[in-house]
Amino acid sequence: QVIKCKAAVLWEANKPFNIEEVEVAPPKEHEVRIKIMATGICRSDDHVVSGALVMPFPIILGHEAAGVVESVGQGVTSVKPGDKVIPLFVPQCGECKSCLNTKGNLCSETDLGTRAGLLPDGTTRFTCKGKAVHHFLGTSTFTEYTVVHESAVAKIDPAAPLEKVCLIGCGFSTGYGAALQTAKVEPGSTCAVFGLGGVGLSVVMGCKAAGASRIIAVDINKDKFAKAKQLGATDCINPKDFNKPIHEVLMEMTGGGVDYSFEVIGRTDTMAAALACCHCNYGVSVIVGVPPTAEKITVDPMLLFTGRSWKGSVFGGWKSKDAVPKLVADYMKKTFVLDPLITHTLPWTKINEGFDLLRTGK
């Protein structure tokens, strides 16, 4: 059965979302159709709106969500109609090189590669006004119903509050995992976190959970500082308050640089600063923010020659299908909190207002 429902369609870059009636085709073999109950707004969605992340149009964005399985295609065994689920923008096929390697989590079935905007079979399940509409990261959650591949959905605790655990679909897991999985922050260490949006605050939580003794939060928006301190930051600094480069300030504050630094903004200048502020010999710097499509980064090789490590982290390094149900279980056990990451709750028809709040740092 084709479902007709409402979705927020982006017809072109730098334009608002239009709430449209779309047709959502039934799931094909190994696919799952989900009724979306709650979705978060992530800066990566906005990167598509602004053109920093190049995707085909028209498109239905959104990739941080939770919902209920409406129907399944042939051969689907891991979920059934009625199950509570989180769509996974980093799938876990279980068969590719990354999935089979204990160190990797970036499945080759992800939409970040060659098939941008389409499901693994190279087609779309969305139609609007007779036109095919593209998927985003294999999830597309700014719609009442979406279709994902079975490798891109995780069944979660039926008691979990979907309007909270939707954040485990991207923002929380990405930041928390960058600290715990990618950097492997150690007890007693010092950390610097550049950018205090939802993902940056989740990095702060991860550093604290790992036992870091000093967590320095860096942002040009001082309104973010109170929440950062509430979640574990020991120091908060605004680069605008200094007349020297921020990496020099951090070097002085820590007597030679932090053990771990995290860039959670998606700007090449802050990526370079985050690398430079970690200890020259054993510092580890992790890129968590999505880099702009066309930009390149120039860095003095001496920064790496002396022993620093520079790493990237997508979805916090978690193997998604394995980790998401466990993270939801940890949330239910109160291992970590999600409420402080939720600033506003809007009806989804006010999606454009939500993006305005994101862009103004609120």
PDB file of N, CA, C and O in Angstrom, residues 265-298:
ATOM      1  N   ILE A 265      32.353  21.520  15.329  1.00  0.00           N
ATOM      2  CA  ILE A 265      31.723  22.659  14.662  1.00  0.00           C
ATOM      3  C   ILE A 265      31.593  22.376  13.169  1.00  0.00           C
ATOM      4  O   ILE A 265      30.527  22.537  12.584  1.00  0.00           O
ATOM      5  N   GLY A 266      32.704  21.919  12.571  1.00  0.00           N
ATOM      6  CA  GLY A 266      32.699  21.672  11.134  1.00  0.00           C
ATOM      7  C   GLY A 266      33.328  22.811  10.355  1.00  0.00           C
ATOM      8  O   GLY A 266      32.915  23.146   9.252  1.00  0.00           O
ATOM      9  N   ARG A 267      34.369  23.426  10.949  1.00  0.00           N
ATOM     10  CA  ARG A 267      35.107  24.512  10.276  1.00  0.00           C
ATOM     11  C   ARG A 267      36.579  24.125  10.214  1.00  0.00           C
ATOM     12  O   ARG A 267      37.147  23.625  11.188  1.00  0.00           O
ATOM     13  N   THR A 268      37.213  24.408   9.078  1.00  0.00           N
ATOM     14  CA  THR A 268      38.609  24.001   8.934  1.00  0.00           C
ATOM     15  C   THR A 268      39.540  24.785   9.868  1.00  0.00           C
ATOM     16  O   THR A 268      40.540  24.246  10.349  1.00  0.00           O
ATOM     17  N   ASP A 269      39.222  26.061  10.166  1.00  0.00           N
ATOM     18  CA  ASP A 269      40.120  26.829  11.045  1.00  0.00           C
ATOM     19  C   ASP A 269      40.098  26.274  12.473  1.00  0.00           C
ATOM     20  O   ASP A 269      41.138  26.203  13.135  1.00  0.00           O
ATOM     21  N   THR A 270      38.913  25.856  12.933  1.00  0.00           N
ATOM     22  CA  THR A 270      38.853  25.301  14.289  1.00  0.00           C
ATOM     23  C   THR A 270      39.423  23.880  14.332  1.00  0.00           C
ATOM     24  O   THR A 270      39.940  23.452  15.360  1.00  0.00           O
ATOM     25  N   MET A 271      39.362  23.157  13.205  1.00  0.00           N
ATOM     26  CA  MET A 271      40.005  21.834  13.162  1.00  0.00           C
ATOM     27  C   MET A 271      41.516  21.985  13.350  1.00  0.00           C
ATOM     28  O   MET A 271      42.146  21.228  14.096  1.00  0.00           O
ATOM     29  N   ALA A 272      42.089  22.987  12.682  1.00  0.00           N
ATOM     30  CA  ALA A 272      43.529  23.235  12.813  1.00  0.00           C
ATOM     31  C   ALA A 272      43.875  23.674  14.234  1.00  0.00           C
ATOM     32  O   ALA A 272      44.886  23.242  14.806  1.00  0.00           O
ATOM     33  N   ALA A 273      43.033  24.527  14.839  1.00  0.00           N
ATOM     34  CA  ALA A 273      43.288  24.997  16.203  1.00  0.00           C
ATOM     35  C   ALA A 273      43.186  23.852  17.211  1.00  0.00           C
ATOM     36  O   ALA A 273      43.990  23.752  18.144  1.00  0.00           O
ATOM     37  N   ALA A 274      42.202  22.956  16.992  1.00  0.00           N
ATOM     38  CA  ALA A 274      42.026  21.819  17.907  1.00  0.00           C
ATOM     39  C   ALA A 274      43.240  20.890  17.843  1.00  0.00           C
ATOM     40  O   ALA A 274      43.695  20.367  18.859  1.00  0.00           O
ATOM     41  N   LEU A 275      43.788  20.711  16.634  1.00  0.00           N
ATOM     42  CA  LEU A 275      44.988  19.875  16.503  1.00  0.00           C
ATOM     43  C   LEU A 275      46.163  20.538  17.228  1.00  0.00           C
ATOM     44  O   LEU A 275      46.881  19.893  17.995  1.00  0.00           O
ATOM     45  N   ALA A 276      46.314  21.845  17.015  1.00  0.00           N
ATOM     46  CA  ALA A 276      47.468  22.554  17.575  1.00  0.00           C
ATOM     47  C   ALA A 276      47.427  22.654  19.095  1.00  0.00           C
ATOM     48  O   ALA A 276      48.471  22.775  19.740  1.00  0.00           O
ATOM     49  N   CYS A 277      46.237  22.585  19.697  1.00  0.00           N
ATOM     50  CA  CYS A 277      46.142  22.771  21.154  1.00  0.00           C
ATOM     51  C   CYS A 277      46.372  21.488  21.943  1.00  0.00           C
ATOM     52  O   CYS A 277      46.432  21.516  23.163  1.00  0.00           O
ATOM     53  N   CYS A 278      46.494  20.340  21.253  1.00  0.00           N
ATOM     54  CA  CYS A 278      46.741  19.122  22.033  1.00  0.00           C
ATOM     55  C   CYS A 278      48.245  18.881  22.148  1.00  0.00           C
ATOM     56  O   CYS A 278      49.040  19.417  21.385  1.00  0.00           O
ATOM     57  N   HIS A 279      48.638  18.105  23.144  1.00  0.00           N
ATOM     58  CA  HIS A 279      50.053  17.924  23.478  1.00  0.00           C
ATOM     59  C   HIS A 279      50.849  17.459  22.263  1.00  0.00           C
ATOM     60  O   HIS A 279      50.415  16.563  21.533  1.00  0.00           O
ATOM     61  N   CYS A 280      52.037  18.062  22.064  1.00  0.00           N
ATOM     62  CA  CYS A 280      52.782  17.844  20.815  1.00  0.00           C
ATOM     63  C   CYS A 280      53.219  16.396  20.611  1.00  0.00           C
ATOM     64  O   CYS A 280      53.484  15.982  19.495  1.00  0.00           O
ATOM     65  N   ASN A 281      53.287  15.621  21.693  1.00  0.00           N
ATOM     66  CA  ASN A 281      53.833  14.272  21.571  1.00  0.00           C
ATOM     67  C   ASN A 281      52.778  13.168  21.660  1.00  0.00           C
ATOM     68  O   ASN A 281      52.793  12.218  20.883  1.00  0.00           O
ATOM     69  N   TYR A 282      51.832  13.321  22.585  1.00  0.00           N
ATOM     70  CA  TYR A 282      50.844  12.244  22.753  1.00  0.00           C
ATOM     71  C   TYR A 282      49.403  12.731  22.684  1.00  0.00           C
ATOM     72  O   TYR A 282      48.478  11.997  22.993  1.00  0.00           O
ATOM     73  N   GLY A 283      49.213  13.998  22.251  1.00  0.00           N
ATOM     74  CA  GLY A 283      47.852  14.534  22.144  1.00  0.00           C
ATOM     75  C   GLY A 283      47.078  13.868  21.018  1.00  0.00           C
ATOM     76  O   GLY A 283      47.645  13.473  19.991  1.00  0.00           O
ATOM     77  N   VAL A 284      45.774  13.736  21.227  1.00  0.00           N
ATOM     78  CA  VAL A 284      44.882  13.168  20.211  1.00  0.00           C
ATOM     79  C   VAL A 284      43.800  14.194  19.914  1.00  0.00           C
ATOM     80  O   VAL A 284      43.146  14.691  20.828  1.00  0.00           O
ATOM     81  N   SER A 285      43.630  14.529  18.627  1.00  0.00           N
ATOM     82  CA  SER A 285      42.573  15.458  18.250  1.00  0.00           C
ATOM     83  C   SER A 285      41.581  14.745  17.332  1.00  0.00           C
ATOM     84  O   SER A 285      41.978  14.047  16.392  1.00  0.00           O
ATOM     85  N   VAL A 286      40.294  14.911  17.631  1.00  0.00           N
ATOM     86  CA  VAL A 286      39.250  14.206  16.884  1.00  0.00           C
ATOM     87  C   VAL A 286      38.352  15.209  16.152  1.00  0.00           C
ATOM     88  O   VAL A 286      37.849  16.154  16.756  1.00  0.00           O
ATOM     89  N   ILE A 287      38.170  14.992  14.844  1.00  0.00           N
ATOM     90  CA  ILE A 287      37.245  15.810  14.041  1.00  0.00           C
ATOM     91  C   ILE A 287      35.871  15.161  14.115  1.00  0.00           C
ATOM     92  O   ILE A 287      35.685  14.016  13.676  1.00  0.00           O
ATOM     93  N   VAL A 288      34.920  15.887  14.715  1.00  0.00           N
ATOM     94  CA  VAL A 288      33.559  15.367  14.873  1.00  0.00           C
ATOM     95  C   VAL A 288      32.587  16.139  13.982  1.00  0.00           C
ATOM     96  O   VAL A 288      31.615  15.597  13.473  1.00  0.00           O
ATOM     97  N   GLY A 289      32.851  17.451  13.781  1.00  0.00           N
ATOM     98  CA  GLY A 289      31.985  18.278  12.931  1.00  0.00           C
ATOM     99  C   GLY A 289      32.155  17.907  11.463  1.00  0.00           C
ATOM    100  O   GLY A 289      33.252  17.554  11.025  1.00  0.00           O
ATOM    101  N   VAL A 290      31.064  17.974  10.698  1.00  0.00           N
ATOM    102  CA  VAL A 290      31.125  17.619   9.272  1.00  0.00           C
ATOM    103  C   VAL A 290      31.893  18.695   8.506  1.00  0.00           C
ATOM    104  O   VAL A 290      31.523  19.860   8.543  1.00  0.00           O
ATOM    105  N   PRO A 291      32.977  18.316   7.804  1.00  0.00           N
ATOM    106  CA  PRO A 291      33.756  19.326   7.072  1.00  0.00           C
ATOM    107  C   PRO A 291      32.977  19.841   5.858  1.00  0.00           C
ATOM    108  O   PRO A 291      32.256  19.069   5.225  1.00  0.00           O
ATOM    109  N   PRO A 292      33.123  21.137   5.525  1.00  0.00           N
ATOM    110  CA  PRO A 292      32.455  21.669   4.324  1.00  0.00           C
ATOM    111  C   PRO A 292      32.985  20.971   3.077  1.00  0.00           C
ATOM    112  O   PRO A 292      34.185  20.681   2.982  1.00  0.00           O
ATOM    113  N   THR A 293      32.089  20.697   2.109  1.00  0.00           N
ATOM    114  CA  THR A 293      32.427  19.868   0.944  1.00  0.00           C
ATOM    115  C   THR A 293      33.674  20.326   0.191  1.00  0.00           C
ATOM    116  O   THR A 293      34.547  19.534  -0.094  1.00  0.00           O
ATOM    117  N   ALA A 294      33.770  21.614  -0.143  1.00  0.00           N
ATOM    118  CA  ALA A 294      34.828  22.039  -1.074  1.00  0.00           C
ATOM    119  C   ALA A 294      36.116  22.483  -0.402  1.00  0.00           C
ATOM    120  O   ALA A 294      37.110  22.738  -1.065  1.00  0.00           O
ATOM    121  N   GLU A 295      36.124  22.600   0.942  1.00  0.00           N
ATOM    122  CA  GLU A 295      37.288  23.207   1.583  1.00  0.00           C
ATOM    123  C   GLU A 295      38.421  22.220   1.823  1.00  0.00           C
ATOM    124  O   GLU A 295      38.205  21.050   2.061  1.00  0.00           O
ATOM    125  N   LYS A 296      39.641  22.780   1.791  1.00  0.00           N
ATOM    126  CA  LYS A 296      40.830  21.989   2.086  1.00  0.00           C
ATOM    127  C   LYS A 296      41.481  22.577   3.335  1.00  0.00           C
ATOM    128  O   LYS A 296      41.243  23.727   3.689  1.00  0.00           O
ATOM    129  N   ILE A 297      42.344  21.767   3.953  1.00  0.00           N
ATOM    130  CA  ILE A 297      42.981  22.222   5.178  1.00  0.00           C
ATOM    131  C   ILE A 297      44.497  22.163   4.975  1.00  0.00           C
ATOM    132  O   ILE A 297      45.001  21.219   4.363  1.00  0.00           O
ATOM    133  N   THR A 298      45.201  23.190   5.413  1.00  0.00           N
ATOM    134  CA  THR A 298      46.665  23.212   5.296  1.00  0.00           C
ATOM    135  C   THR A 298      47.237  23.205   6.702  1.00  0.00           C
ATOM    136  O   THR A 298      46.826  23.994   7.549  1.00  0.00           O
TER     137      THR A 298
END
